[in-house]
XYZ file of N, CA and C in Angstrom:
630
model
N 16.755 14.696 -2.979
C 17.405 13.423 -2.667
C 16.393 12.284 -2.597
N 15.285 12.574 -1.985
C 14.273 11.535 -1.767
C 13.158 11.607 -2.808
N 13.365 12.458 -3.819
C 12.286 12.709 -4.784
C 11.949 11.494 -5.638
N 12.985 10.739 -6.051
C 12.713 9.568 -6.887
C 11.937 8.516 -6.113
N 12.242 8.412 -4.823
C 11.527 7.465 -3.979
C 10.070 7.900 -3.843
N 9.877 9.185 -3.613
C 8.512 9.706 -3.484
C 7.752 9.539 -4.794
N 8.454 9.753 -5.909
C 7.806 9.607 -7.214
C 7.391 8.157 -7.443
N 8.237 7.235 -7.009
C 7.909 5.817 -7.173
C 6.666 5.458 -6.367
N 6.569 6.025 -5.179
C 5.408 5.765 -4.339
C 4.141 6.361 -4.950
N 4.210 7.615 -5.348
C 3.024 8.260 -5.886
C 2.661 7.683 -7.249
N 3.644 7.029 -7.876
C 3.393 6.425 -9.167
C 2.650 5.116 -9.085
N 2.408 4.640 -7.884
C 1.576 3.448 -7.745
C 2.180 2.309 -6.972
N 3.346 2.512 -6.375
C 3.991 1.404 -5.685
C 3.218 0.898 -4.494
N 2.393 1.728 -3.902
C 1.637 1.241 -2.753
C 0.133 1.240 -3.015
N -0.207 1.161 -4.263
C -1.631 1.032 -4.569
C -2.051 -0.381 -4.216
N -2.874 -0.493 -3.224
C -3.264 -1.817 -2.757
C -4.407 -2.368 -3.577
N -5.421 -1.574 -3.760
C -6.608 -2.030 -4.469
C -7.032 -0.982 -5.488
N -7.346 -1.407 -6.669
C -7.866 -0.499 -7.686
C -9.143 -1.117 -8.211
N -10.227 -0.663 -7.668
C -11.504 -1.295 -7.969
C -12.240 -0.646 -9.130
N -12.871 -1.470 -9.916
C -13.728 -0.986 -10.996
C -15.133 -1.515 -10.757
N -15.964 -0.695 -10.176
C -17.326 -1.126 -9.902
C -18.136 -1.132 -11.192
N -18.762 -2.211 -11.478
C -19.520 -2.318 -12.730
C -20.994 -2.016 -12.502
N -21.646 -2.913 -11.801
C -23.076 -2.723 -11.560
C -23.361 -3.065 -10.110
N -24.598 -2.906 -9.704
C -24.984 -3.188 -8.328
C -25.757 -4.497 -8.208
N -25.362 -5.466 -9.033
C -26.116 -6.715 -9.025
C -25.476 -7.810 -8.173
N -24.503 -7.427 -7.321
C -23.876 -8.406 -6.442
C -24.916 -8.933 -5.464
N -24.865 -10.249 -5.191
C -25.850 -10.776 -4.258
C -25.430 -10.513 -2.814
N -26.316 -10.815 -1.884
C -26.072 -10.492 -0.483
C -24.830 -11.176 0.066
N -24.588 -12.414 -0.331
C -23.422 -13.141 0.186
C -22.120 -12.468 -0.245
N -22.075 -12.026 -1.483
C -20.873 -11.354 -1.977
C -20.703 -10.005 -1.281
N -21.807 -9.287 -1.093
C -21.738 -8.002 -0.401
C -21.285 -8.178 1.048
N -21.767 -9.215 1.691
C -21.368 -9.490 3.075
C -19.876 -9.787 3.143
N -19.396 -10.554 2.176
C -17.963 -10.879 2.141
C -17.142 -9.606 1.935
N -17.575 -8.773 1.015
C -16.863 -7.530 0.723
C -16.813 -6.622 1.953
N -17.922 -6.543 2.681
C -17.967 -5.701 3.882
C -17.003 -6.223 4.936
N -16.956 -7.548 5.076
C -16.074 -8.156 6.065
C -14.613 -7.794 5.782
N -14.242 -7.833 4.506
C -12.872 -7.496 4.113
C -12.612 -5.997 4.242
N -13.505 -5.201 3.667
C -13.271 -3.756 3.612
C -13.275 -3.084 4.985
N -14.042 -3.628 5.929
C -14.033 -3.065 7.282
C -12.643 -3.182 7.909
N -11.897 -4.219 7.527
C -10.539 -4.407 8.048
C -9.495 -3.714 7.183
N -9.848 -3.471 5.936
C -8.909 -2.875 4.984
C -8.630 -1.399 5.276
N -9.662 -0.642 5.610
C -9.522 0.806 5.727
C -8.392 1.271 6.653
N -8.269 0.721 7.872
C -7.179 1.192 8.740
C -5.800 0.953 8.126
N -5.671 -0.128 7.365
C -4.378 -0.439 6.752
C -4.090 0.496 5.574
N -5.126 0.805 4.809
C -4.944 1.760 3.722
C -4.534 3.120 4.279
N -5.094 3.472 5.431
C -4.747 4.745 6.057
C -3.276 4.757 6.481
N -2.807 3.637 7.012
C -1.395 3.551 7.415
C -0.469 3.715 6.214
N -0.856 3.080 5.099
C -0.032 3.176 3.892
C -0.039 4.606 3.355
N -1.203 5.247 3.366
C -1.297 6.637 2.914
C -0.418 7.542 3.769
N -0.453 7.337 5.075
C 0.340 8.163 5.979
C 1.839 7.943 5.786
N 2.229 6.689 5.588
C 3.639 6.368 5.371
C 4.119 6.990 4.061
N 3.289 6.890 3.045
C 3.582 7.494 1.751
C 3.768 9.004 1.912
N 2.869 9.628 2.650
C 2.925 11.073 2.857
C 4.207 11.488 3.578
N 4.654 10.694 4.520
C 5.860 11.047 5.272
C 7.085 11.073 4.364
N 7.132 10.159 3.389
C 8.239 10.162 2.434
C 8.110 11.359 1.501
N 6.891 11.650 1.087
C 6.655 12.819 0.231
C 7.150 14.101 0.911
N 6.946 14.183 2.218
C 7.313 15.388 2.953
C 8.828 15.531 3.131
N 9.524 14.424 3.014
C 10.976 14.450 3.229
C 11.700 14.423 1.881
N 11.340 15.358 1.005
C 11.921 15.355 -0.339
C 12.768 16.579 -0.651
N 12.973 17.464 0.296
C 13.770 18.665 0.038
C 15.225 18.297 -0.265
N 15.845 19.065 -1.180
C 17.231 18.791 -1.553
C 18.186 18.962 -0.377
N 17.800 19.775 0.596
C 18.671 19.994 1.746
C 18.326 19.092 2.933
N 17.478 18.093 2.701
C 17.139 17.160 3.782
C 18.391 16.387 4.189
N 18.587 16.215 5.476
C 19.756 15.486 5.958
C 19.570 13.986 5.724
N 20.612 13.313 5.233
C 20.511 11.870 4.974
C 19.981 11.078 6.157
N 20.420 11.429 7.359
C 19.983 10.692 8.542
C 18.475 10.856 8.771
N 17.965 12.058 8.479
C 16.534 12.309 8.642
C 15.725 11.547 7.595
N 16.243 11.553 6.366
C 15.574 10.823 5.280
C 15.564 9.333 5.591
N 16.706 8.845 6.073
C 16.813 7.423 6.404
C 15.806 7.032 7.484
N 15.702 7.841 8.508
C 14.775 7.552 9.610
C 13.327 7.553 9.119
N 12.992 8.554 8.304
C 11.627 8.658 7.780
C 11.279 7.487 6.880
N 12.185 7.181 5.956
C 11.919 6.105 4.997
C 11.856 4.742 5.677
N 12.724 4.530 6.643
C 12.735 3.261 7.365
C 11.411 3.049 8.095
N 10.955 4.100 8.776
C 9.681 4.007 9.510
C 8.519 3.797 8.552
N 8.580 4.467 7.397
C 7.506 4.342 6.418
C 7.446 2.930 5.846
N 8.587 2.381 5.477
C 8.597 1.029 4.915
C 8.143 -0.008 5.940
N 8.511 0.210 7.184
C 8.057 -0.704 8.234
C 6.533 -0.657 8.341
N 5.995 0.553 8.319
C 4.548 0.722 8.447
C 3.814 0.104 7.256
N 4.364 0.296 6.051
C 3.736 -0.268 4.856
C 3.805 -1.792 4.896
N 4.933 -2.322 5.331
C 5.100 -3.777 5.427
C 4.064 -4.379 6.371
N 3.892 -3.754 7.526
C 2.921 -4.244 8.501
C 1.490 -4.132 7.975
N 1.234 -3.068 7.214
C -0.109 -2.870 6.661
C -0.434 -3.959 5.641
N 0.520 -4.282 4.782
C 0.282 -5.342 3.794
C 0.067 -6.683 4.483
N 0.809 -6.933 5.529
C 0.642 -8.181 6.280
C -0.768 -8.268 6.856
N -1.243 -7.152 7.400
C -2.594 -7.113 7.965
C -3.651 -7.253 6.873
N -3.379 -6.700 5.696
C -4.320 -6.841 4.581
C -4.431 -8.301 4.154
N -3.289 -8.988 4.142
C -3.308 -10.405 3.816
C -4.134 -11.186 4.827
N -3.980 -10.844 6.097
C -4.736 -11.511 7.155
C -6.234 -11.230 7.021
N -6.573 -10.004 6.605
C -7.979 -9.627 6.447
C -8.643 -10.458 5.354
N -7.954 -10.593 4.223
C -8.512 -11.374 3.114
C -8.586 -12.851 3.489
N -7.576 -13.318 4.228
C -7.555 -14.720 4.629
C -8.668 -15.024 5.633
N -8.835 -14.151 6.612
C -9.833 -14.398 7.660
C -11.265 -14.291 7.134
N -11.455 -13.563 6.040
C -12.794 -13.415 5.472
C -13.258 -14.699 4.797
N -12.318 -15.582 4.489
C -12.681 -16.811 3.791
C -12.793 -16.558 2.295
N -12.986 -17.598 1.507
C -13.096 -17.437 0.061
C -14.344 -16.640 -0.312
N -14.258 -15.745 -1.279
C -15.459 -15.035 -1.730
C -16.414 -16.039 -2.381
N -17.726 -15.855 -2.201
C -18.712 -16.812 -2.711
C -18.962 -16.681 -4.211
N -17.889 -16.891 -4.982
C -17.981 -16.838 -6.442
C -17.189 -18.011 -7.013
N -17.278 -18.218 -8.311
C -16.529 -19.297 -8.956
C -15.031 -19.097 -8.730
N -14.340 -20.188 -8.395
C -12.895 -20.142 -8.132
C -12.543 -19.194 -6.980
N -13.501 -18.960 -6.076
C -13.266 -18.032 -4.977
C -12.107 -18.428 -4.085
N -11.973 -19.721 -3.803
C -10.908 -20.170 -2.912
C -9.527 -19.938 -3.522
N -9.394 -20.245 -4.807
C -8.113 -20.028 -5.487
C -7.783 -18.543 -5.554
N -8.769 -17.738 -5.884
C -8.580 -16.291 -5.972
C -8.133 -15.722 -4.632
N -8.776 -16.172 -3.554
C -8.434 -15.700 -2.218
C -7.005 -16.078 -1.853
N -6.643 -17.338 -2.063
C -5.305 -17.811 -1.697
C -4.207 -17.056 -2.446
N -4.436 -16.809 -3.727
C -3.440 -16.096 -4.528
C -3.308 -14.642 -4.075
N -4.428 -14.028 -3.724
C -4.399 -12.637 -3.260
C -3.654 -12.533 -1.930
N -3.916 -13.473 -1.025
C -3.229 -13.484 0.274
C -1.728 -13.673 0.060
N -1.376 -14.570 -0.834
C 0.032 -14.824 -1.139
C 0.719 -13.554 -1.648
N 0.026 -12.823 -2.505
C 0.563 -11.601 -3.076
C 0.746 -10.511 -2.017
N -0.250 -10.351 -1.173
C -0.171 -9.340 -0.119
C 0.960 -9.645 0.857
N 1.119 -10.911 1.209
C 2.210 -11.300 2.108
C 3.566 -11.089 1.449
N 3.632 -11.332 0.144
C 4.886 -11.118 -0.586
C 5.246 -9.628 -0.596
N 4.240 -8.778 -0.725
C 4.479 -7.333 -0.697
C 4.971 -6.905 0.684
N 4.395 -7.490 1.725
C 4.837 -7.198 3.088
C 6.315 -7.534 3.251
N 6.702 -8.698 2.763
C 8.103 -9.125 2.848
C 9.007 -8.199 2.045
N 8.549 -7.788 0.870
C 9.347 -6.918 0.005
C 9.625 -5.571 0.681
N 8.609 -5.009 1.333
C 8.812 -3.724 2.011
C 9.693 -3.877 3.254
N 9.620 -5.010 3.904
C 10.499 -5.263 5.057
C 11.953 -5.307 4.601
N 12.182 -5.883 3.417
C 13.541 -5.936 2.867
C 14.026 -4.534 2.496
N 13.105 -3.717 1.964
C 13.475 -2.337 1.629
C 13.857 -1.561 2.891
N 13.150 -1.825 3.978
C 13.476 -1.155 5.233
C 14.903 -1.493 5.663
N 15.281 -2.769 5.557
C 16.632 -3.181 5.935
C 17.675 -2.511 5.046
N 17.354 -2.370 3.768
C 18.302 -1.736 2.845
C 18.457 -0.251 3.155
N 17.353 0.401 3.514
C 17.434 1.818 3.891
C 18.267 1.969 5.164
N 18.046 1.082 6.122
C 18.782 1.141 7.383
C 20.285 0.951 7.177
N 20.641 0.226 6.106
C 22.057 -0.080 5.859
C 22.771 0.987 5.032
N 22.048 1.998 4.552
C 22.663 3.024 3.712
C 23.655 3.880 4.511
N 24.693 4.339 3.819
C 25.705 5.202 4.428
C 25.203 6.647 4.416
N 24.955 7.193 5.597
C 24.394 8.546 5.674
C 25.453 9.640 5.752
N 26.713 9.282 5.991
C 27.762 10.302 6.120
C 28.222 10.815 4.760
N 28.003 10.036 3.720
C 28.367 10.444 2.358
C 27.078 10.667 1.581
N 26.738 11.928 1.349
C 25.448 12.240 0.739
C 25.319 11.669 -0.673
N 26.400 11.664 -1.434
C 26.355 11.141 -2.809
C 26.061 9.640 -2.794
N 26.743 8.908 -1.914
C 26.503 7.465 -1.818
C 25.096 7.183 -1.318
N 24.646 8.011 -0.404
C 23.294 7.834 0.133
C 22.257 8.046 -0.964
N 22.472 9.079 -1.782
C 21.549 9.367 -2.878
C 21.522 8.219 -3.885
N 22.702 7.661 -4.164
C 22.772 6.513 -5.078
C 22.013 5.324 -4.502
N 22.159 5.127 -3.187
C 21.466 4.030 -2.525
C 19.960 4.199 -2.599
N 19.496 5.435 -2.434
C 18.062 5.714 -2.525
C 17.542 5.448 -3.933
N 18.368 5.760 -4.929
C 17.955 5.529 -6.310
C 17.721 4.028 -6.543
N 18.620 3.216 -5.992
C 18.463 1.773 -6.126
C 17.196 1.276 -5.451
N 16.891 1.850 -4.300
C 15.684 1.462 -3.574
C 14.436 1.892 -4.345
N 14.496 3.080 -4.956
C 13.366 3.552 -5.763
C 13.127 2.619 -6.942
N 14.212 2.130 -7.541
C 14.071 1.196 -8.664
C 13.386 -0.093 -8.206
N 13.761 -0.573 -7.020
C 13.139 -1.785 -6.484
C 11.671 -1.538 -6.158
N 11.389 -0.341 -5.699
C 10.013 0.029 -5.367
C 9.141 -0.025 -6.620
N 9.693 0.427 -7.728
C 8.951 0.367 -8.990
C 8.664 -1.073 -9.399
N 9.604 -1.960 -9.139
C 9.413 -3.368 -9.482
C 8.297 -3.983 -8.637
N 8.259 -3.603 -7.358
C 7.210 -4.117 -6.477
C 5.840 -3.718 -7.007
N 5.761 -2.506 -7.529
C 4.466 -1.991 -7.984
C 4.014 -2.586 -9.309
N 4.960 -3.110 -10.084
C 4.587 -3.610 -11.408
C 4.570 -5.128 -11.512
N 5.161 -5.793 -10.539
C 5.217 -7.258 -10.599
C 4.191 -7.916 -9.680
N 3.655 -9.027 -10.139
C 2.841 -9.879 -9.281
C 1.540 -9.322 -8.766
N 0.861 -8.513 -9.565
C -0.424 -7.987 -9.097
C -1.618 -8.655 -9.767
N -1.380 -9.739 -10.473
C -2.467 -10.407 -11.187
C -3.530 -10.971 -10.243
N -3.087 -11.546 -9.133
C -4.048 -12.140 -8.196
C -4.950 -11.082 -7.578
N -4.367 -9.943 -7.223
C -5.187 -8.876 -6.641
C -6.151 -8.321 -7.681
N -5.690 -8.210 -8.916
C -6.586 -7.734 -9.974
C -7.767 -8.676 -10.153
N -7.499 -9.964 -10.042
C -8.573 -10.941 -10.196
C -9.557 -10.839 -9.037
N -9.018 -10.642 -7.822
C -9.881 -10.514 -6.644
C -10.813 -9.323 -6.791
N -10.302 -8.280 -7.430
C -11.056 -7.028 -7.527
C -11.829 -6.882 -8.831
N -12.021 -7.987 -9.519
C -12.768 -7.928 -10.768
C -14.157 -8.555 -10.604
N -14.982 -8.360 -11.589
C -16.292 -8.988 -11.597
C -17.177 -8.628 -10.418
N -17.938 -9.597 -9.972
C -18.940 -9.376 -8.928
C -18.298 -8.978 -7.599
N -17.164 -9.616 -7.264
C -16.477 -9.291 -6.012
C -15.959 -7.859 -6.038
N -15.343 -7.466 -7.140
C -14.828 -6.108 -7.257
C -15.924 -5.068 -7.165
N -17.049 -5.366 -7.800
C -18.181 -4.444 -7.755
C -18.689 -4.281 -6.329
N -18.752 -5.386 -5.597
C -19.231 -5.336 -4.213
C -18.255 -4.573 -3.321
N -16.947 -4.803 -3.529
C -15.934 -4.111 -2.727
C -15.934 -2.612 -3.006
N -16.143 -2.241 -4.268
C -16.128 -0.829 -4.655
C -17.222 -0.030 -3.956
N -18.286 -0.711 -3.551
C -19.410 -0.027 -2.886
C -19.181 0.147 -1.389
N -18.166 -0.541 -0.849
C -17.941 -0.482 0.596
C -17.120 0.746 0.987
N -17.566 1.435 2.000
C -16.871 2.633 2.465
C -15.440 2.307 2.891
N -15.258 1.125 3.485
C -13.930 0.745 3.969
C -12.895 0.567 2.890
N -13.330 0.394 1.638
C -12.398 0.232 0.533
C -12.258 1.516 -0.278
N -12.631 2.645 0.304
C -12.485 3.920 -0.383
C -11.118 4.528 -0.079
N -10.712 5.434 -0.919
C -9.394 6.067 -0.814
C -9.290 6.960 0.422
N -8.300 6.702 1.278
C -8.135 7.528 2.483
C -7.332 8.791 2.179
N -7.341 9.731 3.102
C -6.528 10.934 2.991
C -5.413 10.842 4.017
N -4.186 11.022 3.565
C -3.052 10.904 4.480
C -3.148 11.950 5.575
N -2.815 11.535 6.800
C -2.944 12.477 7.907
C -1.811 12.423 8.911
N -0.825 11.544 8.683
C 0.220 11.438 9.698
C 1.529 10.961 9.125
N 2.588 11.225 9.891
C 3.907 10.725 9.523
C 4.289 9.645 10.511
N 4.679 8.452 10.045
C 5.023 7.368 10.967
C 6.246 7.683 11.791
N 7.100 8.612 11.314
C 8.309 8.916 12.064
C 8.039 9.800 13.264
N 6.871 10.478 13.275
C 6.566 11.358 14.393
C 5.618 10.721 15.391
N 4.876 9.729 14.916
C 3.930 9.068 15.806
C 2.666 9.875 15.991
N 2.580 11.010 15.262
C 1.406 11.860 15.397
C 0.369 11.502 14.342
N -0.876 11.752 14.658
C -1.911 11.476 13.675
C -2.684 12.731 13.294
N -2.271 13.875 13.882
C -3.074 15.057 13.650
C -2.311 16.249 13.073
N -0.962 16.212 13.112
C -0.206 17.405 12.792
C 0.124 17.616 11.320
N 0.155 16.552 10.538
C 0.592 16.687 9.160
C -0.527 17.145 8.245
N -0.123 17.891 7.229
C -1.099 18.308 6.243
C -1.455 17.122 5.363
N -2.695 16.997 4.973
C -3.076 15.890 4.090
C -2.361 16.016 2.750
N -2.009 14.889 2.171
C -1.355 14.889 0.872
C -2.158 14.026 -0.083
N -2.797 14.658 -1.037
C -3.634 13.909 -1.966
C -2.802 12.952 -2.801
N -1.595 13.404 -3.212
C -0.761 12.553 -4.036
C -0.328 11.306 -3.294
N -0.203 11.427 -1.977
C 0.336 10.323 -1.211
C -0.692 9.278 -0.813
N -1.931 9.557 -1.068
C -2.963 8.590 -0.663
C -3.023 7.416 -1.618
N -2.745 6.186 -1.117
C -2.785 5.058 -2.005
C -4.205 4.639 -2.137
N -4.498 3.922 -2.869
C -5.510 2.993 -2.720
C -6.637 2.654 -3.594
N -7.728 2.451 -2.952
C -8.821 1.932 -3.723
C -9.483 3.084 -4.458
N -9.512 3.020 -5.761
C -10.115 4.072 -6.554
C -11.205 3.487 -7.437
N -12.400 3.330 -6.876
C -13.470 2.733 -7.667
C -13.884 3.651 -8.806
N -14.028 3.111 -9.984
C -14.516 3.903 -11.102
C -15.696 3.164 -11.706
N -16.805 3.771 -11.639
C -18.042 3.117 -12.095
C -18.072 2.998 -13.614
N -18.344 1.816 -14.065
C -18.468 1.585 -15.500
C -19.844 1.013 -15.789
N -20.418 1.448 -16.859
C -21.733 0.927 -17.194
C -21.594 -0.313 -18.058
């Protein structure tokens, strides 16, 4: 029932940053800026990974609609809050010290905030689904999965620009911008009981290019 939603998530809907580190020639100012951002980014990436994992775990065909609804609602809320915090992190760091840094920063913040709003809307739609009719609930989830795919494919140009060139290279070297391992389900409030899910981990995947 929840498989299409999980597939949409693992397919990239919550990929926040995809870094391509080129070389190590970033200057100190750019590295300092990257560290300032990435130190705040990591906890939010972890929240998104955990929320993603909770949806992945609730994919059995015999899962009760009410349980799926509760899990998905909590996950979307957590992802929405994480994107909002990511926007604040980029905003508070100030413009990166590169050409057009201020414009790049503003557009990235705008995009992150838009993603936060989009996930908040998805949460409301999940909360409004009819759980007593499993067929209708499944249809509703399919619609939400389709919207999730749109979120992942639309409006990522600003983030791509932020993560390119010298800034992207500097961010790729920061530990805080590395890919986290999912460790919790937002619906349980636990941080230690869930098995890690590699597929569910969103995030920054630096790939070194020469």
